[in-house]
Coordinates of C-alpha atoms in Angstrom, one line a residue:
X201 CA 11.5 -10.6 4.3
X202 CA 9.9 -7.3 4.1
X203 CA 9.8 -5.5 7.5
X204 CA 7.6 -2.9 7.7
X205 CA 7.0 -2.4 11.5
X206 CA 9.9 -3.5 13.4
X207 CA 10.1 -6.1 15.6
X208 CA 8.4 -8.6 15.0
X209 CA 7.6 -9.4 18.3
X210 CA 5.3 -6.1 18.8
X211 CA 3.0 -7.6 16.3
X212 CA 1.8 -10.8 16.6
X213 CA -1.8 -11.0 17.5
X214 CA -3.7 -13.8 17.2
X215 CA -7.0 -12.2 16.0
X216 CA -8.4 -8.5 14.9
X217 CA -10.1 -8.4 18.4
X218 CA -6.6 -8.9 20.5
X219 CA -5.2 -6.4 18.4
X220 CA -8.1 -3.9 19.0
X221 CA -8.2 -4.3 22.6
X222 CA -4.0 -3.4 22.6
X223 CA -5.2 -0.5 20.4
X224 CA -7.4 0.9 22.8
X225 CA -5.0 0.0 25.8
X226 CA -1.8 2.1 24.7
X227 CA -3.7 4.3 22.3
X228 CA -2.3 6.0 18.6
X229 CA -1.4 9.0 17.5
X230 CA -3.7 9.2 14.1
X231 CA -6.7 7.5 13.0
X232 CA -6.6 4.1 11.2
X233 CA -8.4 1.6 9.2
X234 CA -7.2 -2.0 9.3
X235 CA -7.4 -4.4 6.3
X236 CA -6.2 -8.2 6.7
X237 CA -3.6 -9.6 4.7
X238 CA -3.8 -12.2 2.2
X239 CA -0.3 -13.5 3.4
X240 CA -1.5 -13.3 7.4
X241 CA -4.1 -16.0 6.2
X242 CA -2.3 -18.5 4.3
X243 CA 0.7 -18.7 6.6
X244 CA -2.0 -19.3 9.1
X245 CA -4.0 -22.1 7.5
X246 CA -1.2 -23.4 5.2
X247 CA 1.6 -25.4 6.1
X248 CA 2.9 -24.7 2.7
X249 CA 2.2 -21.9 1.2
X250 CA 4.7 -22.5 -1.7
X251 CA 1.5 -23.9 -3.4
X252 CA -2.5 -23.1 -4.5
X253 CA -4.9 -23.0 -1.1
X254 CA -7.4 -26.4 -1.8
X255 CA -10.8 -25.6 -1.0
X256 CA -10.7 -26.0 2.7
X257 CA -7.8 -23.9 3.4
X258 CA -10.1 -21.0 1.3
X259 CA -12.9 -22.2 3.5
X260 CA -10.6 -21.5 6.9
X261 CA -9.5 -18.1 5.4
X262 CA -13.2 -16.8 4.4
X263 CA -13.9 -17.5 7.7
X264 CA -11.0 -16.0 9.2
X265 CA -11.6 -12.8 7.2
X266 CA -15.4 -13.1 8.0
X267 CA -14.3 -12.9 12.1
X268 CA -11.8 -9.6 11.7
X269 CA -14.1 -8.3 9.9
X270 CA -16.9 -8.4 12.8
X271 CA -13.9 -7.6 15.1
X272 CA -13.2 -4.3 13.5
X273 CA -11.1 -4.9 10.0
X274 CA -12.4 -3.1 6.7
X275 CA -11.2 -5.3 3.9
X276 CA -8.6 -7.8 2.5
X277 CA -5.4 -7.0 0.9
X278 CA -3.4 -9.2 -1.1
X279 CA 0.2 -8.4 -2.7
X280 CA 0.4 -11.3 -5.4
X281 CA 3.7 -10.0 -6.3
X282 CA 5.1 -11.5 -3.6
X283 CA 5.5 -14.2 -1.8
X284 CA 3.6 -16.0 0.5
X285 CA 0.6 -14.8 -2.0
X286 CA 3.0 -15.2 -5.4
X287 CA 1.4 -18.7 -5.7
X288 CA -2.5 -18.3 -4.5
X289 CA -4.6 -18.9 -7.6
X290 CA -7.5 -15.9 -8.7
X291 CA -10.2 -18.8 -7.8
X292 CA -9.1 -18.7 -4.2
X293 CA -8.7 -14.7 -3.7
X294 CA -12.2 -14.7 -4.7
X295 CA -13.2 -17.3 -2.5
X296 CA -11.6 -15.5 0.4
X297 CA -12.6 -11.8 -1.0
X298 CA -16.4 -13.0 -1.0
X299 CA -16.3 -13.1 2.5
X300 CA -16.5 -9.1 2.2
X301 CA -19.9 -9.5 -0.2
X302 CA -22.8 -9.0 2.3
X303 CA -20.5 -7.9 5.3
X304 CA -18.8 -4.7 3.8
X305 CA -15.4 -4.2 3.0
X306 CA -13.2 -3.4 0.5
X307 CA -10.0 -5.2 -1.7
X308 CA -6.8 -4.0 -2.1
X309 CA -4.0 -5.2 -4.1
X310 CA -0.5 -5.3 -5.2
X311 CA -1.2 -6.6 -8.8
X312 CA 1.2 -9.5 -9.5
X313 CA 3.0 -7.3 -12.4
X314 CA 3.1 -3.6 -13.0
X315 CA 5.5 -4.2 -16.0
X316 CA 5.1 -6.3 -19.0
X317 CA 1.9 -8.1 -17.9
X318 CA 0.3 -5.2 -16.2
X319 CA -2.8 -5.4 -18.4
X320 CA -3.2 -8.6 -17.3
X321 CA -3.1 -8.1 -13.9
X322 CA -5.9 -5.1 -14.3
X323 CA -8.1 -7.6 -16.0
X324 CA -7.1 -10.2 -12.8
X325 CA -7.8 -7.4 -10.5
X326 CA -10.9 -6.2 -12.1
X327 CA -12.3 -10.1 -12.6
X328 CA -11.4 -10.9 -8.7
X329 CA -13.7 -7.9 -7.5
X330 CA -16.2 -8.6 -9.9
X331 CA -16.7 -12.1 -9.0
X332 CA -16.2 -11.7 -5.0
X333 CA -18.6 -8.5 -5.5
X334 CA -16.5 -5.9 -3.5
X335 CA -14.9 -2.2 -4.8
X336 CA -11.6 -2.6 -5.8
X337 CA -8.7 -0.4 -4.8
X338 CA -5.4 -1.1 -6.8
X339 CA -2.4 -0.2 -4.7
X340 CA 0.6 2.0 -6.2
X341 CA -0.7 1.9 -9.7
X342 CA 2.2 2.3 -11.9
X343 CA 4.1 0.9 -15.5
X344 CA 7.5 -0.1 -14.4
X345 CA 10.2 -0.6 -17.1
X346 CA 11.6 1.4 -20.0
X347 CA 9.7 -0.7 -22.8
X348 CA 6.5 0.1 -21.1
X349 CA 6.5 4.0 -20.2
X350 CA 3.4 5.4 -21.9
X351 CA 1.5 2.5 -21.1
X352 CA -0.4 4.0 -18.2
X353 CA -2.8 5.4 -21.5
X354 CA -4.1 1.6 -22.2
X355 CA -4.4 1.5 -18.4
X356 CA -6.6 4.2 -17.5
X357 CA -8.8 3.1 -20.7
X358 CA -9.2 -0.3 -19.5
X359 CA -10.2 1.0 -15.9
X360 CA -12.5 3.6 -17.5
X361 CA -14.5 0.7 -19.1
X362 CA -15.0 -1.2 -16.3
X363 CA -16.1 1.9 -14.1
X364 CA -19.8 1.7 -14.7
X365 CA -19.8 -2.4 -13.9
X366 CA -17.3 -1.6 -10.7
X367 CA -16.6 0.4 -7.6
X368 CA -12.7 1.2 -8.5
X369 CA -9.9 3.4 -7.7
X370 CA -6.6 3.5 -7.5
X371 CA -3.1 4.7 -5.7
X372 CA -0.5 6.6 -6.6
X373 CA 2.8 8.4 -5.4
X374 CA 4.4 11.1 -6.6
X375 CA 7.3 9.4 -7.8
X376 CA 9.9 8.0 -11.0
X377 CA 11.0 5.4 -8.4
X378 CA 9.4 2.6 -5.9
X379 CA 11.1 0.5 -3.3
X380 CA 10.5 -2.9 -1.9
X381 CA 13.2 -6.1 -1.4
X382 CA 16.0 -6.5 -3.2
X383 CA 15.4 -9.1 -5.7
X384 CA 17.8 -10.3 -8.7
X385 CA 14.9 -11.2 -10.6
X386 CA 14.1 -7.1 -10.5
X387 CA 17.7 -6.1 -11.2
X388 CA 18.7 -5.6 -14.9
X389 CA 22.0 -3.7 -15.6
X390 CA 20.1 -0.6 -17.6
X391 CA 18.4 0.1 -14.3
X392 CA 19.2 2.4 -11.3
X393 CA 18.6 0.5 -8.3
X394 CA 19.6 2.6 -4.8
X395 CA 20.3 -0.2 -1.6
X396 CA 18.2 1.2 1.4
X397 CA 18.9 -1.9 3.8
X398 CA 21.3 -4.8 3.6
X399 CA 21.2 -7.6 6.8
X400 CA 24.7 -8.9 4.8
X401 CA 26.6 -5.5 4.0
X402 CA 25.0 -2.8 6.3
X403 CA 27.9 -0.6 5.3
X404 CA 26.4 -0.4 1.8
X405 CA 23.5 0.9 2.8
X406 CA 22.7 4.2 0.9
X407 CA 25.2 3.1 -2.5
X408 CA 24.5 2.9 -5.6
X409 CA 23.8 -1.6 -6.5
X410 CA 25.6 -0.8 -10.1
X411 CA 28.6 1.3 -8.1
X412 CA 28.9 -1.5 -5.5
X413 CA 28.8 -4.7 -8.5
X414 CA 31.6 -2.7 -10.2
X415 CA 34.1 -2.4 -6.7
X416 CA 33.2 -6.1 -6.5
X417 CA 33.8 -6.8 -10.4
X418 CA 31.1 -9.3 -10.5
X419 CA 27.6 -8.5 -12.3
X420 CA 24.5 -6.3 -10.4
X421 CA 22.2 -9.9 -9.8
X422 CA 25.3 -11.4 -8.0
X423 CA 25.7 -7.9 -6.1
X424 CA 22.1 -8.3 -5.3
X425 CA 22.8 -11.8 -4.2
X426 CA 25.5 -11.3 -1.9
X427 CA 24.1 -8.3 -0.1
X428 CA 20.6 -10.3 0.3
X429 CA 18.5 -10.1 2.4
X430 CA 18.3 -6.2 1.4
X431 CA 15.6 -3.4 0.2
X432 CA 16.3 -1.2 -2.5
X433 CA 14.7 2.1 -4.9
X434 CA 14.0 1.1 -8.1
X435 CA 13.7 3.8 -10.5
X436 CA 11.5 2.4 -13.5
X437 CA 8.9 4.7 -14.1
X438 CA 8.2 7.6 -16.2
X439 CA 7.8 11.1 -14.9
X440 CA 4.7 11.0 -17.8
X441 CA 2.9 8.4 -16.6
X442 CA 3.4 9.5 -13.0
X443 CA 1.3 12.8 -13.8
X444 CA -0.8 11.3 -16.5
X445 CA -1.8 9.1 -13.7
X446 CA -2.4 11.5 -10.7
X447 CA -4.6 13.6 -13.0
X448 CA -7.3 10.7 -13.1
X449 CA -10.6 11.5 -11.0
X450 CA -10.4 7.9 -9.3
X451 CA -6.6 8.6 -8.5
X452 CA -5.9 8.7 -4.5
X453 CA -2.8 9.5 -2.7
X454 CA -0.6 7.0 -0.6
X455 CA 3.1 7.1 0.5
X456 CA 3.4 3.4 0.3
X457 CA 6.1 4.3 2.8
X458 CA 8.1 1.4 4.6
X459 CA 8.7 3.4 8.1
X460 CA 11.2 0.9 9.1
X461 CA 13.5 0.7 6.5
X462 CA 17.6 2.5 7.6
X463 CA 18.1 4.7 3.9
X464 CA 14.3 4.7 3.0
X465 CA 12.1 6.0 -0.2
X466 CA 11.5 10.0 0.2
X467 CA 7.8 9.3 -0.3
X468 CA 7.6 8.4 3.5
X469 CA 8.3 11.6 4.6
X470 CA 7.9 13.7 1.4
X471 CA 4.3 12.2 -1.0
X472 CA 1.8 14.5 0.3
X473 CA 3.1 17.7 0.3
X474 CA 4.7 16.8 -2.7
X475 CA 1.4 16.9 -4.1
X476 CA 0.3 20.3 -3.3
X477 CA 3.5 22.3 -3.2
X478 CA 5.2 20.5 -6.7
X479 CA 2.5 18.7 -8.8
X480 CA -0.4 21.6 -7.9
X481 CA 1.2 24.9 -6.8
X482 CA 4.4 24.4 -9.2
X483 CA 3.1 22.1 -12.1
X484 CA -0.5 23.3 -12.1
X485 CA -1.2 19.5 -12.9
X486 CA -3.6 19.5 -10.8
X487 CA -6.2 22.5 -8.6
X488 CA -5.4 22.8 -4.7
X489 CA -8.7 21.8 -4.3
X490 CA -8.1 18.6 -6.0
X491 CA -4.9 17.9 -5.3
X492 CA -6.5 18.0 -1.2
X493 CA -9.6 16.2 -2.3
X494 CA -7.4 12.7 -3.8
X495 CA -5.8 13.0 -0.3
X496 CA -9.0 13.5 2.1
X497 CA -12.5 13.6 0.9
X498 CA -12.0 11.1 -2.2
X499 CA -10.0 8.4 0.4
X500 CA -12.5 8.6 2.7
X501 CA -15.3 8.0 0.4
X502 CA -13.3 5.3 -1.3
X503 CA -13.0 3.7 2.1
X504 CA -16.3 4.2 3.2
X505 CA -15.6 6.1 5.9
X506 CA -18.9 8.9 7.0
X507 CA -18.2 12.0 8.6
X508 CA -14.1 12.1 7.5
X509 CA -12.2 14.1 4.8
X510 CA -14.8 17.1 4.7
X511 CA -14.3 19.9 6.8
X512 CA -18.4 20.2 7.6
X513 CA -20.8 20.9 10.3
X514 CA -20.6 17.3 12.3
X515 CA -17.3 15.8 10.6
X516 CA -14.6 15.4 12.6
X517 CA -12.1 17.5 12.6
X518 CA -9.1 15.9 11.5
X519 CA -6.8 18.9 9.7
X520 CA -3.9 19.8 8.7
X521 CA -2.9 23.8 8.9
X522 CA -0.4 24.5 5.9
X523 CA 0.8 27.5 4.0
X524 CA -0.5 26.9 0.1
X525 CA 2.4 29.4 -0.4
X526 CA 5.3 27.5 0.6
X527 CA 4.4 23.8 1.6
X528 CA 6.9 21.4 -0.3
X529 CA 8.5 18.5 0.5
X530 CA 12.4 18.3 1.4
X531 CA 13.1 14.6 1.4
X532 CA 15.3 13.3 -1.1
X533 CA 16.9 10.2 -2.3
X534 CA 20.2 10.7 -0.9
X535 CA 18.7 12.1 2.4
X536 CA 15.2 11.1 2.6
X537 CA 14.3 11.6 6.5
X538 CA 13.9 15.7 6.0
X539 CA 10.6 17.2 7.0
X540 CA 9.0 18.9 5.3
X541 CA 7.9 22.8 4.9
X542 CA 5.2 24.5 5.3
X543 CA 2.9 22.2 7.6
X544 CA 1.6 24.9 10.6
X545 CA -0.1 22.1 12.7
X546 CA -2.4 19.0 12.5
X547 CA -5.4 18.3 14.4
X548 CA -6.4 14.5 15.0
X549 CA -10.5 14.1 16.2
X550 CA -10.1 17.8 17.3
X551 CA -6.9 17.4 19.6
X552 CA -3.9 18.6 18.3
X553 CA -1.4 16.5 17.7
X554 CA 1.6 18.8 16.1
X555 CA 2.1 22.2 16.6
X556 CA 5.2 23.6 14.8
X557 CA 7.2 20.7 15.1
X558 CA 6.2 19.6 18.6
X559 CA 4.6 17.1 19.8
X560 CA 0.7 17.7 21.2
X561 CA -1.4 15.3 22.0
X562 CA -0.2 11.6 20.9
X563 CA -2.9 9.5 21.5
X564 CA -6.1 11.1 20.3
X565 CA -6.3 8.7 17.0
X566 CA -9.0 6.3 16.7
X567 CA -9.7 2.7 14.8
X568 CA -12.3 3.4 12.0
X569 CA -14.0 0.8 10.3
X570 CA -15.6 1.2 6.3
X571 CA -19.2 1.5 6.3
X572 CA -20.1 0.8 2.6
X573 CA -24.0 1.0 3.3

């Protein structure tokens, strides 16, 4: 399992609408935009989700989609990587992504390979949103694996010549490595894999998965074995590709941050000002002004959201008060829960919400919904 909000327990709502209504009951500190998951659906509908959805479970889950999206949501996500999703065919993610068609709404998605078949997942991806009529948004767009680094060059082509057909961006982070469950099928020897959470051997939390096969004397996919379940940083990707990527004009910014994980990915608390301290004020990769644009104005046009990611006459005021002079991020893999530098104070809907470090207000967030007309 992959938990990324804690207890379980604090989470379970039967419909969009319940989980509005506790939204507006106990309030949130920032602004969000919800999206359904593919894997909420199935496990609803399906009794086995082991398999390919038959045409009335896709029927249930249109229509399930169709409701949270009147009740508030703004899109459907699926992460065909994984499991429950690993087995849905494209035919039925269309058939549930349709429901966005005349409604509004946008898809997201966790291709089911960002290594060796990542071309073919694009082409997926690209013939999902094409055929369910909806913009595309593919998550943590990245080549993973030594024998494809340079890759991300047939990947931006490929997007680029779909642009004109298709409503399509992507997300990045500004990072060599990712993080997810542990999986043997993801462990090779060649690779450094980090363990960020083990339910079997919390004490190896933090270690190195070749450092802790080699005390054990027994190979890194039996290490992964034994200290499953487990989450772990994969570092397969290219520093190249990394920049080659966030240079692209339909390139966004996302931590893909897991905020419950014990030993987790410096991106949570490191990926935006990362951005503008190392990859713009450092690098000169990329102009403040764009480097701030992928994570405000660009998002919220991607996202459909009016009057956000501008500071204008009539916009809200969401901000963020940093020093261009000294903003950088301090989280690192071996201690990844640093704040960073250089962040003054943020303002949520024109309420402050941090001023040097403390707390302001913590409730003036709000649940947007995308407006794509």
């Amino acid at each position: 399992p992959l938990n990324l909000l804690g207890n379980s327990g604090l989470f379970k709502f039967p419909t969009m609408a319940s989980y509005r209504k506790s939204l507006a009951k106990n309030g949130h500190a920032v602004n969000l935009v919800y999206l359904i998951g593919h894997s909420s659906l199935r496990i609803k509908v399906m009794n086995d989700v082991t398999r390919e959805a038959n045409s009335e479970e896709i029927r249930l889950m249109h229509n399930l989609l169709t409701q949270a999206l009147n009740e508030g949501a703004s899109g459907f996500s699926t992460g065909l990587f994984y499991p429950p999703n690993k087995a849905a065919s494209e035919e039925e993610v269309v058939g549930v992504a349709s429901a966005m068609k005349n409604h509004g709404g946008i898809y997201t998605t966790h291709m089911r390979d960002e290594g060796d078949d990542v071309i073919k997942s694009i082409d997926e991806s690209l013939s999902t949103a094409k055929k369910a009529g909806v913009p595309l948004l593919i998550s943590h767009h990245k080549c993973t694996g030594r024998q494809n680094w340079g890759r991300t060059r047939e990947t931006l082509q490929l997007l680029e010549e779909h642009r004109p057909s298709l409503p399509l961006n992507f997300d990045i982070y500004p990072y060599t490595a990712g993080s997810t469950i542990l999986q043997e099928d993801q462990v090779s020897e060649e690779t450094r894999i980090l363990v960020t959470w083990s339910k079997a051997h919390p004490e190896r939390m933090g270690q190195e998965l070749g450092d802790i096969a080699r005390e054990w004397e027994v190979s890194c996919k039996e290490a992964a074995r034994r200290l499953k379940p487990a989450g772990a940083i994969y570092f397969q990707m290219h520093e190249e590709d990394v920049q080659r990527l966030l240079k692209s004009d339909i390139a966004i910014i996302g931590s893909d941050g897991i905020p419950e994980d014990e030993h987790p990915h410096p991106r949570l608390w490191g990926t935006f000002p990362r951005i503008i301290g190392h990859y713009a004020r450092e690098l000169g990769l990329l102009t403040m002004s764009e480097a701030i644009n992928k994570m405000t104005g660009l998002p919220a046009k991607v996202f459909g959201l009016g009057k956000r990611g501008r500071i204008a006459p009539g916009h809200f005021a969401d901000l963020v008060i940093f020093d261009p002079k000294t903003i950088i991020d301090k989280a690192d893999y071996d201690n990844p829960k640093v704040p960073s530098e250089g962040i003054n104070a943020v303002w949520v809907n024109g309420k402050e919400a941090l001023n040097s470090g403390s707390i302001g207000v913590s409730n003036a967030g709000r649940l947007l919904q995308s407006d794509f007309s």
